[in-house]
mmCIF file of C-alpha atoms in Angstrom:
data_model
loop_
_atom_site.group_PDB
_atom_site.id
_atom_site.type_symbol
_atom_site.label_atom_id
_atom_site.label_comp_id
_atom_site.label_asym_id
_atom_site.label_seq_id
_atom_site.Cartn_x
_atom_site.Cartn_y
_atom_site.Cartn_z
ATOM 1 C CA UNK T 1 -9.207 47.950 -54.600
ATOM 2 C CA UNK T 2 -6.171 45.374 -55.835
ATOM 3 C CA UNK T 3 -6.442 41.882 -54.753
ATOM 4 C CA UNK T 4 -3.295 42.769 -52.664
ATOM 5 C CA UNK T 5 -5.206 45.184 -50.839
ATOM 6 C CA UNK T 6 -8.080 43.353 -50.249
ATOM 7 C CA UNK T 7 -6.219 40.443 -48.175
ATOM 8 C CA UNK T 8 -3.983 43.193 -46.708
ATOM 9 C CA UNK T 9 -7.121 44.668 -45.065
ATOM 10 C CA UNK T 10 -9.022 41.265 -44.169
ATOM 11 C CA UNK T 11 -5.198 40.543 -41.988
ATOM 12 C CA UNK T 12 -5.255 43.824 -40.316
ATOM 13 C CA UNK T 13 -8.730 43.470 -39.319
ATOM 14 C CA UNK T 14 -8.507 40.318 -38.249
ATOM 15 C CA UNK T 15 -5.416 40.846 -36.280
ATOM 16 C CA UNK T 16 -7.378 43.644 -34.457
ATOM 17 C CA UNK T 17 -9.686 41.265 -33.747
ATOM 18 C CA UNK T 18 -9.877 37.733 -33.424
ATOM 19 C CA UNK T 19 -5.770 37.366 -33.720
ATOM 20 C CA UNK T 20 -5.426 39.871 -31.200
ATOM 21 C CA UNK T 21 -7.642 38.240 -28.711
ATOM 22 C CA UNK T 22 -5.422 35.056 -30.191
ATOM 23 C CA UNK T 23 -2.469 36.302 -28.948
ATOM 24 C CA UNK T 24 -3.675 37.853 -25.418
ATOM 25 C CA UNK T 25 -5.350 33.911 -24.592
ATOM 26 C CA UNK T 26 -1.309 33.016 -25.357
ATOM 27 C CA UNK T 27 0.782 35.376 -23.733
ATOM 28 C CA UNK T 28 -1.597 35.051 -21.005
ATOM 29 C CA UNK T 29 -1.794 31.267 -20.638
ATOM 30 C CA UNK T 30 2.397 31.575 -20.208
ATOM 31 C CA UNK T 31 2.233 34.083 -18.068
ATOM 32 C CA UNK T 32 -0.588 32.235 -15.592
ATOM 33 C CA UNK T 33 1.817 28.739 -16.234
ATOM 34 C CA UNK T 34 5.123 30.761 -15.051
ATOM 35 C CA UNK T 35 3.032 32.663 -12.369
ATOM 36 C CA UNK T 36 2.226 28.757 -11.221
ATOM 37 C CA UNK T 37 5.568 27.535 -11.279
ATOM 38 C CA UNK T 38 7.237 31.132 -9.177
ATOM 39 C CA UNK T 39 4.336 30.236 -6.904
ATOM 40 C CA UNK T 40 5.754 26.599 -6.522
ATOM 41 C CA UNK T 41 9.002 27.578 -5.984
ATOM 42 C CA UNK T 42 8.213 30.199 -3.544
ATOM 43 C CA UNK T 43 5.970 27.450 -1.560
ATOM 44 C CA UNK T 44 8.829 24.834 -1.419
ATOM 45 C CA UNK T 45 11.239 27.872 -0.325
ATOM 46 C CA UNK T 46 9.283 28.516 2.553
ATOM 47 C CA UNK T 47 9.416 24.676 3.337
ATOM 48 C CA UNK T 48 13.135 24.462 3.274
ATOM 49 C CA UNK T 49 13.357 27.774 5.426
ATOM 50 C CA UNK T 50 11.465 25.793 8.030
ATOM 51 C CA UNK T 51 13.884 23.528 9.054
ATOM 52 C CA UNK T 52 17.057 25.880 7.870
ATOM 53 C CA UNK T 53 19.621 23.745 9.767
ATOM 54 C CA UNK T 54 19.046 20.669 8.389
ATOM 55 C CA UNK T 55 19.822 18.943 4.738
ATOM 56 C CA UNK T 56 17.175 17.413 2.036
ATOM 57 C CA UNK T 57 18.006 13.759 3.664
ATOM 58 C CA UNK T 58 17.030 14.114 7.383
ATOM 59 C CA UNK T 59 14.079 16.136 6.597
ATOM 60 C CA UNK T 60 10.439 15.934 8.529
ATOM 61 C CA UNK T 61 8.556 12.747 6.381
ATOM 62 C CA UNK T 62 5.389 15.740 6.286
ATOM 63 C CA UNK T 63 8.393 18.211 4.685
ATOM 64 C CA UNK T 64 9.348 15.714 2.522
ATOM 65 C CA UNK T 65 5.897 14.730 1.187
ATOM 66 C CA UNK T 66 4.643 18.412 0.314
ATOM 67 C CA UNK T 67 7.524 19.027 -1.349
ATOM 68 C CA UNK T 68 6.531 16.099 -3.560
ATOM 69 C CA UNK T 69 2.851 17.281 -3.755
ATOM 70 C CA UNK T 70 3.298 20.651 -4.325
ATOM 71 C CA UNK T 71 5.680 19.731 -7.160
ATOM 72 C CA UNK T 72 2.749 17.619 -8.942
ATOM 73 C CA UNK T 73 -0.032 20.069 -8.405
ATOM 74 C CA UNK T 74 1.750 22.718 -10.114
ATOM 75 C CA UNK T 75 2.585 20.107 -13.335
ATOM 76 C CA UNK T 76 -1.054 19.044 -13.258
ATOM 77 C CA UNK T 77 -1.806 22.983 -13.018
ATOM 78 C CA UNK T 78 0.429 24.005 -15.707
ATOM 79 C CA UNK T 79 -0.792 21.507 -18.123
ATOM 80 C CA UNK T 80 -4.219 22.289 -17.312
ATOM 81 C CA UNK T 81 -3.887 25.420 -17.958
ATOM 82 C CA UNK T 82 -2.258 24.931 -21.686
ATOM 83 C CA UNK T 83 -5.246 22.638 -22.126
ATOM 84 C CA UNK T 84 -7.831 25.065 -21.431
ATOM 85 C CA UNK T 85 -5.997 27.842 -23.535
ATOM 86 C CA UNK T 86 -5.925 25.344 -26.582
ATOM 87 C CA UNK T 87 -9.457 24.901 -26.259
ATOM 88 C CA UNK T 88 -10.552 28.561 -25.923
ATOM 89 C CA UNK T 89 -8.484 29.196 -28.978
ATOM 90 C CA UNK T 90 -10.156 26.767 -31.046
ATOM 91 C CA UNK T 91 -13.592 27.889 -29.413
ATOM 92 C CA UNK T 92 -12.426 31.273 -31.260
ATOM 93 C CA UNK T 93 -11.238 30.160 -34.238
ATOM 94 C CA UNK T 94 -14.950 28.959 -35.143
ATOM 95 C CA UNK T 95 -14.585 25.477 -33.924
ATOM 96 C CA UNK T 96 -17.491 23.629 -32.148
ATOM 97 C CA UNK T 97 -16.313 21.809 -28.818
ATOM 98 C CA UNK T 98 -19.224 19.372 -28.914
ATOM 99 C CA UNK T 99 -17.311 17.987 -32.401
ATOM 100 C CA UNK T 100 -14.053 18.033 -30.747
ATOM 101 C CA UNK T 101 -15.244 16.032 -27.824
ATOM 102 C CA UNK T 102 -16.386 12.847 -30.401
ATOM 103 C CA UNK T 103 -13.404 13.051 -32.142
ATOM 104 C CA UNK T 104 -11.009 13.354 -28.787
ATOM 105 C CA UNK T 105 -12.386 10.320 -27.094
ATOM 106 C CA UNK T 106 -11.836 8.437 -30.498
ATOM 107 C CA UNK T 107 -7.966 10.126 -29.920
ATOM 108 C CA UNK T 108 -7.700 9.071 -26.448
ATOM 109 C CA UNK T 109 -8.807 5.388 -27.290
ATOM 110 C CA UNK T 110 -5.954 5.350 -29.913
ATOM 111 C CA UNK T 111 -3.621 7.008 -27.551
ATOM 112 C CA UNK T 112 -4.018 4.447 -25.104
ATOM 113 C CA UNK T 113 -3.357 1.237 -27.279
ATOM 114 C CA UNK T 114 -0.180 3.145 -28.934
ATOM 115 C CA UNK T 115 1.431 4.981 -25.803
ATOM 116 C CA UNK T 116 0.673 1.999 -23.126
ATOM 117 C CA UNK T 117 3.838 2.881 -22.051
ATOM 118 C CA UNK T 118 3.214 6.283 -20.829
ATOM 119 C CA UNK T 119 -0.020 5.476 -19.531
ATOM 120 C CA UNK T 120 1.654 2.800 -17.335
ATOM 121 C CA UNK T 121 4.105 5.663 -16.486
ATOM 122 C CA UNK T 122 1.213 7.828 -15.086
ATOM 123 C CA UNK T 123 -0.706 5.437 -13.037
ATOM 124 C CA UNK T 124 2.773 4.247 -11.679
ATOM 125 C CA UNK T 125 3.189 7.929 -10.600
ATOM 126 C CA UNK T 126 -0.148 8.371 -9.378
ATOM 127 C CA UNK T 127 0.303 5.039 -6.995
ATOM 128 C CA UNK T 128 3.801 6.334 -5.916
ATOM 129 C CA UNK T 129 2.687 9.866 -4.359
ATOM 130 C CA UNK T 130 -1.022 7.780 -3.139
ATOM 131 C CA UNK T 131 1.422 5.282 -1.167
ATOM 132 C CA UNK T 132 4.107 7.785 -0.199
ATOM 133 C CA UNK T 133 6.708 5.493 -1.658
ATOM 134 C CA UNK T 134 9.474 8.397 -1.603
ATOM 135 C CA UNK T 135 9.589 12.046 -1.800
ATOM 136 C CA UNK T 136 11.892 14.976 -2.607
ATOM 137 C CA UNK T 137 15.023 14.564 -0.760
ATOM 138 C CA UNK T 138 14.964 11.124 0.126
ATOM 139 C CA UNK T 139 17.910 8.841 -0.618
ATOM 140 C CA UNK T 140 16.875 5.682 -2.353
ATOM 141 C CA UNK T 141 17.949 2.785 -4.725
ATOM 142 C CA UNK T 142 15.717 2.176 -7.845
ATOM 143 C CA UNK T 143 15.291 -1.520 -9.461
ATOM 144 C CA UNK T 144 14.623 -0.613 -13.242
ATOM 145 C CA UNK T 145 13.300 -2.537 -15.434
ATOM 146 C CA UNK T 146 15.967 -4.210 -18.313
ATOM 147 C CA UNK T 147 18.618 -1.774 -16.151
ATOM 148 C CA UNK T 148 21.272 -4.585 -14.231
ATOM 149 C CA UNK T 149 22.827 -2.376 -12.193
ATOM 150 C CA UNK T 150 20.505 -0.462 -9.620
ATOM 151 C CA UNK T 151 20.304 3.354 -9.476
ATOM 152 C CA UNK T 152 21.495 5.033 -5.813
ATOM 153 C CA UNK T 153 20.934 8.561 -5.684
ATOM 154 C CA UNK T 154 18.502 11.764 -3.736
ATOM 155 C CA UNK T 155 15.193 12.143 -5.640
ATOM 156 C CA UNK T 156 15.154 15.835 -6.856
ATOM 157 C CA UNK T 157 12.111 15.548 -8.677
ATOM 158 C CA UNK T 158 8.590 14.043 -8.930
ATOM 159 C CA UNK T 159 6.177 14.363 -11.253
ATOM 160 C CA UNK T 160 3.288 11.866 -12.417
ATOM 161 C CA UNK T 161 5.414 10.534 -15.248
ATOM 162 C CA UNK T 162 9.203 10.461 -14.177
ATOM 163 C CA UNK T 163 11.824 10.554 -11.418
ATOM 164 C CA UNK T 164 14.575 12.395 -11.223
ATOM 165 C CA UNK T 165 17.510 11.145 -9.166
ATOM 166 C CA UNK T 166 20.856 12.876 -8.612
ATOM 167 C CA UNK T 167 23.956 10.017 -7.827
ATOM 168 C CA UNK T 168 26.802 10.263 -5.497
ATOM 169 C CA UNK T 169 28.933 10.990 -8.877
ATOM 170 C CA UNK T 170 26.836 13.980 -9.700
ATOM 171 C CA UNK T 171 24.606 12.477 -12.582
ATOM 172 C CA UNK T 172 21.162 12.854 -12.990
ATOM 173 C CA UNK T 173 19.025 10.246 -13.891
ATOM 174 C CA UNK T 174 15.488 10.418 -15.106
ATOM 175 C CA UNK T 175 13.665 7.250 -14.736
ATOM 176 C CA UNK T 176 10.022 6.915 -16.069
ATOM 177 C CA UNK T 177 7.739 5.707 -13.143
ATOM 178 C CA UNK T 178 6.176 2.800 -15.014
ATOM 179 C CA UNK T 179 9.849 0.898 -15.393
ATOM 180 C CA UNK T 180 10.574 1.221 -11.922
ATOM 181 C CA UNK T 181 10.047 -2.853 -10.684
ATOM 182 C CA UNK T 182 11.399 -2.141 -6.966
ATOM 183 C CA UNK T 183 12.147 1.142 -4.550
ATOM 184 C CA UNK T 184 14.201 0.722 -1.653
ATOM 185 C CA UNK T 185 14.291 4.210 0.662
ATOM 186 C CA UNK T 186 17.256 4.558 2.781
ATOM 187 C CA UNK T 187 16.338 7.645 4.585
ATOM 188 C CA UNK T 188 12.766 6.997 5.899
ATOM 189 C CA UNK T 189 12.925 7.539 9.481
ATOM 190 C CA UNK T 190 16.210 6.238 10.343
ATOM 191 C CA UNK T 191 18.746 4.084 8.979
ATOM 192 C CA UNK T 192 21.542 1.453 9.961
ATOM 193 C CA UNK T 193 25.417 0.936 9.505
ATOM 194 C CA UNK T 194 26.238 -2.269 9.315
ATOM 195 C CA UNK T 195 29.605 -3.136 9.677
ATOM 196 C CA UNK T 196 30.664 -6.985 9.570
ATOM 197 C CA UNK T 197 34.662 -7.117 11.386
ATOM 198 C CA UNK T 198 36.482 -10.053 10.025
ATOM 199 C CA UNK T 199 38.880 -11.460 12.885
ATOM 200 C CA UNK T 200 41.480 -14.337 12.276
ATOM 201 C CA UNK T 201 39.837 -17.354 14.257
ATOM 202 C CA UNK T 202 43.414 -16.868 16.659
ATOM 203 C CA UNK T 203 42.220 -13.755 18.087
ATOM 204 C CA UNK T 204 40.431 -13.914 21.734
ATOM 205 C CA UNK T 205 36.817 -12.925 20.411
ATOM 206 C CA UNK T 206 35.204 -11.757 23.973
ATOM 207 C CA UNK T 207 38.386 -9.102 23.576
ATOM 208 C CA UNK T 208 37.442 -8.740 20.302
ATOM 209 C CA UNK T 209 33.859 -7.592 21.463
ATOM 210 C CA UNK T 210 35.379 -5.113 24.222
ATOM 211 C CA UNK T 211 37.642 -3.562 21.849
ATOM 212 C CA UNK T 212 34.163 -2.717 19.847
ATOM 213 C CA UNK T 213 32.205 -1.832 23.061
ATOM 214 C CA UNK T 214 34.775 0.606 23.317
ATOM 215 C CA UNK T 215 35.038 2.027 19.811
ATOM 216 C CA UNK T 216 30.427 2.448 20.145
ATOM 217 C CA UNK T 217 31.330 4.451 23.035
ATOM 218 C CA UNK T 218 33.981 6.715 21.588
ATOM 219 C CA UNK T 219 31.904 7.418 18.821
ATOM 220 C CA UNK T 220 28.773 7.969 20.869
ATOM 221 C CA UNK T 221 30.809 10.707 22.908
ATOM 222 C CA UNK T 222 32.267 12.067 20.096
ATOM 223 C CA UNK T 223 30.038 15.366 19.213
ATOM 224 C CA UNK T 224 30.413 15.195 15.361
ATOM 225 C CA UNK T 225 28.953 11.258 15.041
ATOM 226 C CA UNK T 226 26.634 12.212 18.289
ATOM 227 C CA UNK T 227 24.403 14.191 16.251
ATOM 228 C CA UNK T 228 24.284 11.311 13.410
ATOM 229 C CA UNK T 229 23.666 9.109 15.830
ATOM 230 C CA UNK T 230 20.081 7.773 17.321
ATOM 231 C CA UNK T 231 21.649 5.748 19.659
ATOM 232 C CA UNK T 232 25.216 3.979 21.000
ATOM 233 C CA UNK T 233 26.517 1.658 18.577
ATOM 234 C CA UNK T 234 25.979 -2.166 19.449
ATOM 235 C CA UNK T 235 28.230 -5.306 19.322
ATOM 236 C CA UNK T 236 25.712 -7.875 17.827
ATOM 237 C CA UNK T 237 28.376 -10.931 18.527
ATOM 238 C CA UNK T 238 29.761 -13.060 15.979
ATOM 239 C CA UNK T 239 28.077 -12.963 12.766
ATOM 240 C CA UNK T 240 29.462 -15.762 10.730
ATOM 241 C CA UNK T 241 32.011 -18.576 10.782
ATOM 242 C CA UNK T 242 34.465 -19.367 8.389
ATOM 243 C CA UNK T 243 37.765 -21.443 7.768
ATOM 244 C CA UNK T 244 40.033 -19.138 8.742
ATOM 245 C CA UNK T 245 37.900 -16.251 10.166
ATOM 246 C CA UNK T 246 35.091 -14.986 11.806
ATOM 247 C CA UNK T 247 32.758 -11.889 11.903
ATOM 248 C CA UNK T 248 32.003 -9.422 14.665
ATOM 249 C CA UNK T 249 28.591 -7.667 13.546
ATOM 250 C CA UNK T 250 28.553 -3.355 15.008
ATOM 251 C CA UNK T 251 25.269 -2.003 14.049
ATOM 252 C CA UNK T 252 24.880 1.986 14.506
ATOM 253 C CA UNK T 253 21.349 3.239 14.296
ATOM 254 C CA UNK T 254 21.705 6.647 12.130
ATOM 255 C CA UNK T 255 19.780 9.485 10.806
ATOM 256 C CA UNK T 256 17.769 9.009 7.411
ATOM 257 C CA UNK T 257 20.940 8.614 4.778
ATOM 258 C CA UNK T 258 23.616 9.474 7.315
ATOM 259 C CA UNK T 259 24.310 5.132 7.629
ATOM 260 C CA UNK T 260 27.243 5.682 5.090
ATOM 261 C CA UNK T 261 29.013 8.668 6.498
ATOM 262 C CA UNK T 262 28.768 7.026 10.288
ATOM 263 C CA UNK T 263 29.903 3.230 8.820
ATOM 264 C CA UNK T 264 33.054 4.715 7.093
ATOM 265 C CA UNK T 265 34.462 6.729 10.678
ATOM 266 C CA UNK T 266 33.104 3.968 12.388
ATOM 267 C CA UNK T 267 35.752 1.234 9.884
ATOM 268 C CA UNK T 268 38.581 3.874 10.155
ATOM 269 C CA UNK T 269 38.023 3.615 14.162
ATOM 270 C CA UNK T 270 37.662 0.162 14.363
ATOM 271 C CA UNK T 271 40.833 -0.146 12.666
ATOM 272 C CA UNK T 272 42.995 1.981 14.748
ATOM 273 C CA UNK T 273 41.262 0.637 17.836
ATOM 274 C CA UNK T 274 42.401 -3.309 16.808
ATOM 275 C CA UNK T 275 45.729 -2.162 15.294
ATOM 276 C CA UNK T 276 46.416 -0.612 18.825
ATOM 277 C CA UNK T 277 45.166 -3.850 20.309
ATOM 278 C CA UNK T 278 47.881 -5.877 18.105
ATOM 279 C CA UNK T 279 44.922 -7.103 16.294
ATOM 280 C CA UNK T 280 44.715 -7.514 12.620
ATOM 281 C CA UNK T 281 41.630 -7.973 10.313
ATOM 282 C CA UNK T 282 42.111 -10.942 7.975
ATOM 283 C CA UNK T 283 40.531 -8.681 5.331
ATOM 284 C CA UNK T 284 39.555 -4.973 4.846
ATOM 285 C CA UNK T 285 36.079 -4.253 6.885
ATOM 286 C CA UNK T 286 33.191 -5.785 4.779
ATOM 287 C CA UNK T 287 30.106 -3.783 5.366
ATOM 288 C CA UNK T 288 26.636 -5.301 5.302
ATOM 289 C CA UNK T 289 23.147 -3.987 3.666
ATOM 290 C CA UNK T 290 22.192 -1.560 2.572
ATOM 291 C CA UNK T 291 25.094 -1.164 0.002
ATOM 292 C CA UNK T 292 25.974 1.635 -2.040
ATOM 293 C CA UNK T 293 28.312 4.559 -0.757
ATOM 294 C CA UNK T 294 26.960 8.123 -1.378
#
């Protein structure tokens, strides 16, 4: 028997053996992983098909939540999984775990002091689903860290390292959790419009706050803002004081992330209605935190 031969037979039997087994640990280690993920899907389907008649903003909180968790638990699953399989494959391959374990604690130290950064992204993760910061489908404005301009958009994903927001403009952004210095949700319960009316100082402001009565009331009878609506929009009087102005505060308590569609028909009324009046803004309606138009 050639040399040839010789290794020709050790493959086969080898691959009838231990590569074989190899090879089933693999294929089914991705099969288990995408039979985790269907199973995650399928879970957050049947979530959504709960409350069919409403959108990802105005979700339950509890919807919103096990989105979120169900989302992590299937990462944290997943990677388990490949974990396990990597270990059973050494276990095969004639490696001794109790030698692994020595040498992966000595890896783990190591990884710490060189990826500090991910670990920080991980804990930061782990804090955010412990405090309930956000969840899927909620509409929030993220503070990054060495990032000027802040980041509006719905969260579409959550894992323990990242998250994913989708902007008004269509982009996704990831964001790892760990650069995140400040979260401000704008669809937790309910939100506001805030609409600041700037009026030249000429105008008869007790008409000014009856015109705006009026306008609240329209759009509390109208059936399309009704249902965006918690309650009838309110005059809050005269916000500010200037040289040449001053500024009628309407505050309209909304559903979770519906503040911007209600404050831009609420400015397009309040113009007409003032216009009608013979009234004229000094300036174009100035609207008042939280800013940002999705």
């Amino acid at each position: 028997m050639t040399v040839e031969t010789a290794i020709l037979s050790d493959l086969t039997l080898w691959m009838r053996g231990t590569g074989l087994e190899i090879l089933l640990l693999v294929t089914g280690s991705m099969l288990l992983a995408r039979a985790v993920s269907w199973g995650a899907r399928a879970w957050t389907t049947r979530i959504e098909h709960r409350e069919p008649d409403t959108d990802n903003l105005v979700r339950s909180e509890e919807a919103k939540r096990n989105h979120a968790l169900i989302q992590l638990l299937s990462w944290i699953a997943v990677v388990g999984i490949y974990v396990v399989a990597v270990l059973y494959i050494v276990q095969i391959l004639g490696g001794s775990l109790s030698a692994i374990i020595p040498a992966a604690t000595v890896a783990g130290v190591a990884l710490g002091f060189g990826a500090q950064r991910i670990v920080q992204d991980l804990l930061a993760g782990f804090f955010l689903f412990a405090e309930r910061q956000y969840g899927y489908g909620d509409l929030i404005r993220l503070e990054v860290l060495g990032v000027g301009t802040a980041v509006i958009g719905t969260v579409e994903e959550v894992s323990l390292r990242t998250t994913t927001v989708r902007t008004p403009a269509g982009e996704v952004v990831i964001t790892p959790n760990g650069q995140i210095v400040q979260t401000t949700n704008l669809s937790r319960g309910w939100a506001r419009a805030v609409i600041d009316v700037p009026i030249p100082v000429t105008v008869d402001v007790n008409h000014v706050n009856d015109v705006l009565r009026d306008v609240g009331e329209a759009a509390y009878a109208d059936e399309t803002l009704r249902a965006l609506l918690l309650d009838m929009p309110a005059v809050m009087g005269v916000e500010s004081i200037e040289v040449d102005q001053f500024k009628v505060r309407v505050v309209a308590r909304t559903l979770p992330g519906k503040q911007f569609v209600v404050g831009r028909t609420l400015r397009a009324m309040i113009t007409r209605a003032l216009l009608a009046e013979g009234i004229r803004t000094s300036a174009q309606l100035s609207t008042g935190e939280p800013t940002g138009t999705p």
